[in-house]
PDB file of C-alpha atoms in Angstrom:
ATOM      1  CA  MET A   1     111.236  38.317 -35.334  1.00 56.00           C
ATOM      2  CA  ALA A   2     109.277  35.431 -33.771  1.00 56.00           C
ATOM      3  CA  LYS A   3     105.714  36.039 -32.630  1.00 54.00           C
ATOM      4  CA  LYS A   4     104.820  35.375 -29.025  1.00 50.00           C
ATOM      5  CA  PRO A   5     102.240  32.616 -28.607  1.00 52.00           C
ATOM      6  CA  LYS A   6      98.913  33.822 -27.249  1.00 50.00           C
ATOM      7  CA  ALA A   7      98.417  33.241 -23.557  1.00 50.00           C
ATOM      8  CA  ALA A   8      95.885  30.462 -23.100  1.00 55.00           C
ATOM      9  CA  SER A   9      93.262  30.626 -20.410  1.00 70.00           C
ATOM     10  CA  ASN A  10      94.325  29.192 -17.068  1.00 84.00           C
ATOM     11  CA  THR A  11      90.891  27.702 -16.463  1.00 85.00           C
ATOM     12  CA  ILE A  12      90.551  23.975 -17.084  1.00 85.00           C
ATOM     13  CA  ALA A  13      86.988  23.412 -15.852  1.00 83.00           C
ATOM     14  CA  LEU A  14      84.225  25.406 -14.143  1.00 86.00           C
ATOM     15  CA  ASN A  15      81.327  24.201 -12.055  1.00 84.00           C
ATOM     16  CA  LYS A  16      78.629  26.750 -12.907  1.00 84.00           C
ATOM     17  CA  ARG A  17      75.929  24.636 -11.341  1.00 82.00           C
ATOM     18  CA  ALA A  18      77.546  24.951  -7.890  1.00 79.00           C
ATOM     19  CA  ARG A  19      76.616  28.643  -7.605  1.00 80.00           C
ATOM     20  CA  HIS A  20      73.058  27.819  -8.690  1.00 77.00           C
ATOM     21  CA  GLU A  21      72.607  24.926  -6.253  1.00 80.00           C
ATOM     22  CA  TYR A  22      74.506  26.331  -3.227  1.00 83.00           C
ATOM     23  CA  PHE A  23      75.348  29.492  -1.314  1.00 82.00           C
ATOM     24  CA  ILE A  24      79.158  29.577  -1.452  1.00 85.00           C
ATOM     25  CA  GLU A  25      80.296  30.952   1.934  1.00 85.00           C
ATOM     26  CA  GLU A  26      84.074  30.665   1.572  1.00 85.00           C
ATOM     27  CA  GLU A  27      86.496  29.542  -1.153  1.00 89.00           C
ATOM     28  CA  ILE A  28      89.840  27.838  -0.622  1.00 89.00           C
ATOM     29  CA  GLU A  29      92.541  26.949  -3.142  1.00 91.00           C
ATOM     30  CA  ALA A  30      93.796  23.370  -2.942  1.00 90.00           C
ATOM     31  CA  GLY A  31      96.410  21.424  -4.842  1.00 91.00           C
ATOM     32  CA  LEU A  32      95.484  18.173  -6.549  1.00 91.00           C
ATOM     33  CA  GLU A  33      97.471  14.933  -6.533  1.00 90.00           C
ATOM     34  CA  LEU A  34      97.475  13.689 -10.148  1.00 88.00           C
ATOM     35  CA  GLN A  35      99.048  10.970 -12.236  1.00 86.00           C
ATOM     36  CA  GLY A  36     100.991  11.694 -15.413  1.00 84.00           C
ATOM     37  CA  TRP A  37      98.224  10.740 -17.849  1.00 84.00           C
ATOM     38  CA  GLU A  38      95.807  13.011 -15.969  1.00 86.00           C
ATOM     39  CA  VAL A  39      98.079  16.032 -16.341  1.00 87.00           C
ATOM     40  CA  LYS A  40      98.406  15.379 -20.073  1.00 85.00           C
ATOM     41  CA  ALA A  41      94.631  15.057 -20.449  1.00 87.00           C
ATOM     42  CA  LEU A  42      94.075  18.301 -18.500  1.00 87.00           C
ATOM     43  CA  ARG A  43      96.528  20.151 -20.765  1.00 87.00           C
ATOM     44  CA  VAL A  44      94.199  19.268 -23.644  1.00 85.00           C
ATOM     45  CA  GLY A  45      91.169  20.348 -21.566  1.00 83.00           C
ATOM     46  CA  LYS A  46      89.592  16.963 -20.798  1.00 85.00           C
ATOM     47  CA  GLY A  47      88.516  17.804 -17.215  1.00 86.00           C
ATOM     48  CA  ASN A  48      84.977  18.011 -15.804  1.00 87.00           C
ATOM     49  CA  ILE A  49      84.100  18.890 -12.193  1.00 87.00           C
ATOM     50  CA  SER A  50      80.359  19.490 -12.518  1.00 87.00           C
ATOM     51  CA  ASP A  51      79.348  16.639 -10.173  1.00 86.00           C
ATOM     52  CA  SER A  52      82.336  16.701  -7.849  1.00 87.00           C
ATOM     53  CA  TYR A  53      82.473  17.282  -4.115  1.00 85.00           C
ATOM     54  CA  VAL A  54      84.932  16.746  -1.271  1.00 88.00           C
ATOM     55  CA  ILE A  55      84.879  13.796   1.133  1.00 89.00           C
ATOM     56  CA  PHE A  56      87.028  13.174   4.216  1.00 89.00           C
ATOM     57  CA  ARG A  57      88.784   9.865   4.931  1.00 89.00           C
ATOM     58  CA  ASN A  58      91.443   9.206   7.595  1.00 89.00           C
ATOM     59  CA  GLY A  59      91.984  12.918   8.230  1.00 85.00           C
ATOM     60  CA  GLU A  60      92.569  13.685   4.540  1.00 89.00           C
ATOM     61  CA  ALA A  61      90.385  15.393   1.937  1.00 89.00           C
ATOM     62  CA  PHE A  62      89.598  13.781  -1.415  1.00 92.00           C
ATOM     63  CA  LEU A  63      87.932  15.138  -4.550  1.00 90.00           C
ATOM     64  CA  PHE A  64      85.171  12.713  -5.477  1.00 90.00           C
ATOM     65  CA  GLY A  65      83.305  12.665  -8.790  1.00 87.00           C
ATOM     66  CA  ALA A  66      85.746  14.708 -10.879  1.00 87.00           C
ATOM     67  CA  MET A  67      86.050  13.300 -14.390  1.00 87.00           C
ATOM     68  CA  ILE A  68      89.315  13.422 -16.327  1.00 86.00           C
ATOM     69  CA  THR A  69      88.873  11.679 -19.670  1.00 86.00           C
ATOM     70  CA  PRO A  70      92.063   9.888 -20.722  1.00 84.00           C
ATOM     71  CA  LEU A  71      93.592  10.650 -24.084  1.00 83.00           C
ATOM     72  CA  ASN A  72      93.153   7.930 -26.699  1.00 80.00           C
ATOM     73  CA  MET A  73      96.915   7.807 -27.151  1.00 73.00           C
ATOM     74  CA  ALA A  74      97.531   7.062 -23.474  1.00 59.00           C
ATOM     75  CA  SER A  75      99.994   4.375 -22.508  1.00 62.00           C
ATOM     76  CA  THR A  76      98.747   0.797 -22.659  1.00 66.00           C
ATOM     77  CA  HIS A  77     100.501  -0.402 -19.485  1.00 68.00           C
ATOM     78  CA  ILE A  78      98.689   2.106 -17.229  1.00 72.00           C
ATOM     79  CA  VAL A  79      95.060   1.485 -16.319  1.00 72.00           C
ATOM     80  CA  SER A  80      93.390   4.888 -16.403  1.00 76.00           C
ATOM     81  CA  ASP A  81      90.290   5.391 -14.248  1.00 78.00           C
ATOM     82  CA  PRO A  82      88.536   8.631 -15.318  1.00 81.00           C
ATOM     83  CA  THR A  83      86.509   9.028 -12.088  1.00 80.00           C
ATOM     84  CA  ARG A  84      89.284   8.130  -9.654  1.00 84.00           C
ATOM     85  CA  THR A  85      89.069   9.744  -6.212  1.00 88.00           C
ATOM     86  CA  ARG A  86      91.939  12.246  -6.089  1.00 89.00           C
ATOM     87  CA  LYS A  87      93.652  13.526  -2.971  1.00 91.00           C
ATOM     88  CA  LEU A  88      93.466  17.251  -2.220  1.00 90.00           C
ATOM     89  CA  LEU A  89      96.646  18.886  -0.967  1.00 91.00           C
ATOM     90  CA  LEU A  90      95.722  21.105   1.981  1.00 89.00           C
ATOM     91  CA  ASN A  91      97.619  21.986   5.123  1.00 90.00           C
ATOM     92  CA  LYS A  92      96.557  20.619   8.524  1.00 90.00           C
ATOM     93  CA  ARG A  93      94.915  23.875   9.700  1.00 91.00           C
ATOM     94  CA  GLU A  94      92.755  24.101   6.545  1.00 88.00           C
ATOM     95  CA  LEU A  95      91.786  20.427   6.833  1.00 88.00           C
ATOM     96  CA  ASP A  96      90.766  20.788  10.492  1.00 87.00           C
ATOM     97  CA  SER A  97      88.739  23.922   9.769  1.00 86.00           C
ATOM     98  CA  LEU A  98      86.888  22.357   6.837  1.00 85.00           C
ATOM     99  CA  PHE A  99      86.286  19.076   8.672  1.00 87.00           C
ATOM    100  CA  GLY A 100      84.819  20.945  11.657  1.00 84.00           C
ATOM    101  CA  LYS A 101      82.502  23.079   9.547  1.00 83.00           C
ATOM    102  CA  VAL A 102      81.219  20.089   7.583  1.00 84.00           C
ATOM    103  CA  ASN A 103      80.532  18.003  10.687  1.00 83.00           C
ATOM    104  CA  ARG A 104      79.222  20.686  13.082  1.00 81.00           C
ATOM    105  CA  GLU A 105      77.584  23.301  10.889  1.00 79.00           C
ATOM    106  CA  GLY A 106      76.233  21.112   8.077  1.00 76.00           C
ATOM    107  CA  PHE A 107      78.216  22.599   5.212  1.00 82.00           C
ATOM    108  CA  THR A 108      79.041  20.762   1.990  1.00 86.00           C
ATOM    109  CA  ILE A 109      82.301  21.246   0.129  1.00 88.00           C
ATOM    110  CA  VAL A 110      82.024  21.466  -3.661  1.00 89.00           C
ATOM    111  CA  ALA A 111      84.631  22.112  -6.351  1.00 90.00           C
ATOM    112  CA  THR A 112      83.907  25.420  -8.112  1.00 90.00           C
ATOM    113  CA  SER A 113      86.810  25.613 -10.568  1.00 90.00           C
ATOM    114  CA  MET A 114      89.948  23.836 -11.727  1.00 90.00           C
ATOM    115  CA  TYR A 115      92.814  25.841 -13.184  1.00 89.00           C
ATOM    116  CA  TRP A 116      96.539  26.048 -13.836  1.00 89.00           C
ATOM    117  CA  LYS A 117      98.756  28.018 -11.479  1.00 89.00           C
ATOM    118  CA  ASN A 118     102.202  28.012 -13.037  1.00 87.00           C
ATOM    119  CA  ALA A 119     102.818  24.303 -13.708  1.00 85.00           C
ATOM    120  CA  TRP A 120     100.443  23.057 -11.001  1.00 90.00           C
ATOM    121  CA  VAL A 121      96.778  22.122 -11.191  1.00 89.00           C
ATOM    122  CA  LYS A 122      94.738  23.848  -8.490  1.00 90.00           C
ATOM    123  CA  VAL A 123      91.114  23.326  -7.471  1.00 91.00           C
ATOM    124  CA  LYS A 124      89.048  26.066  -5.885  1.00 92.00           C
ATOM    125  CA  ILE A 125      86.737  24.424  -3.371  1.00 90.00           C
ATOM    126  CA  GLY A 126      83.803  26.226  -1.823  1.00 88.00           C
ATOM    127  CA  LEU A 127      82.248  25.792   1.590  1.00 89.00           C
ATOM    128  CA  ALA A 128      78.593  25.648   0.611  1.00 84.00           C
ATOM    129  CA  LYS A 129      75.074  25.528   2.045  1.00 82.00           C
ATOM    130  CA  GLY A 130      72.260  24.160  -0.096  1.00 77.00           C
ATOM    131  CA  LYS A 131      69.695  26.536  -1.610  1.00 74.00           C
ATOM    132  CA  LYS A 132      65.966  26.011  -1.415  1.00 74.00           C
ATOM    133  CA  LEU A 133      63.780  26.389  -4.508  1.00 73.00           C
ATOM    134  CA  HIS A 134      62.607  29.892  -3.548  1.00 72.00           C
ATOM    135  CA  ASP A 135      66.242  31.019  -3.178  1.00 72.00           C
ATOM    136  CA  LYS A 136      67.002  29.830  -6.705  1.00 75.00           C
ATOM    137  CA  ARG A 137      63.967  31.664  -8.060  1.00 84.00           C
ATOM    138  CA  GLU A 138      65.085  34.821  -6.271  1.00 81.00           C
ATOM    139  CA  ASP A 139      68.556  34.567  -7.841  1.00 79.00           C
ATOM    140  CA  ILE A 140      67.038  34.145 -11.307  1.00 83.00           C
ATOM    141  CA  LYS A 141      64.778  37.155 -10.699  1.00 86.00           C
ATOM    142  CA  ASP A 142      67.764  39.270  -9.607  1.00 85.00           C
ATOM    143  CA  ARG A 143      69.807  38.210 -12.635  1.00 86.00           C
ATOM    144  CA  GLU A 144      66.967  39.035 -15.036  1.00 87.00           C
ATOM    145  CA  TRP A 145      66.483  42.428 -13.367  1.00 89.00           C
ATOM    146  CA  GLN A 146      70.194  43.240 -13.803  1.00 90.00           C
ATOM    147  CA  VAL A 147      69.946  42.442 -17.537  1.00 90.00           C
ATOM    148  CA  ALA A 148      66.773  44.521 -17.911  1.00 89.00           C
ATOM    149  CA  LYS A 149      68.357  47.416 -15.996  1.00 88.00           C
ATOM    150  CA  GLN A 150      71.383  47.388 -18.320  1.00 89.00           C
ATOM    151  CA  ARG A 151      69.067  47.387 -21.336  1.00 88.00           C
ATOM    152  CA  ILE A 152      67.070  50.346 -19.947  1.00 88.00           C
ATOM    153  CA  MET A 153      70.244  52.310 -19.207  1.00 86.00           C
ATOM    154  CA  LYS A 154      71.631  51.611 -22.676  1.00 86.00           C
ATOM    155  CA  ASN A 155      68.425  52.820 -24.360  1.00 86.00           C
ATOM    156  CA  ALA A 156      68.209  55.888 -22.079  1.00 84.00           C
ATOM    157  CA  ASN A 157      71.750  56.938 -23.005  1.00 82.00           C
ATOM    158  CA  ARG A 158      70.936  56.797 -26.736  1.00 77.00           C
ATOM    159  CA  GLY A 159      68.136  59.301 -26.693  1.00 65.00           C
TER     160      GLY A 159
END
């Protein structure tokens, strides 16, 4: 009887810094237009979206700053650019909504995660507003309080 292979995580890359730097108001799933060598590199886990954000050009959205490191055994006849600007696959209504919010309301769009959905690579993009320093301190304080509260509850349940 053959063993089933363990299910690998669907997540390719996370942008943890985005939640620290911004208030994420809304998240949208978008497809990503990739080349063959990029898909192969992402299967190995060579993606990084920590400094990426979305820009608009000619009515289309593009992921800027995402890094996909090519495999060393990549084909020699293809020039692989690791920081290539990649097109996001969104429908017209989503594009218009995002474009309006960025231009009128001063939002920024950042990539929060990249993952596999069936055979497709998807990017979760977040409509974000920048945090001030005091907001970041408040978040850290809240996080530390949650940890301390769990510790107190754990010790209280022992005795």
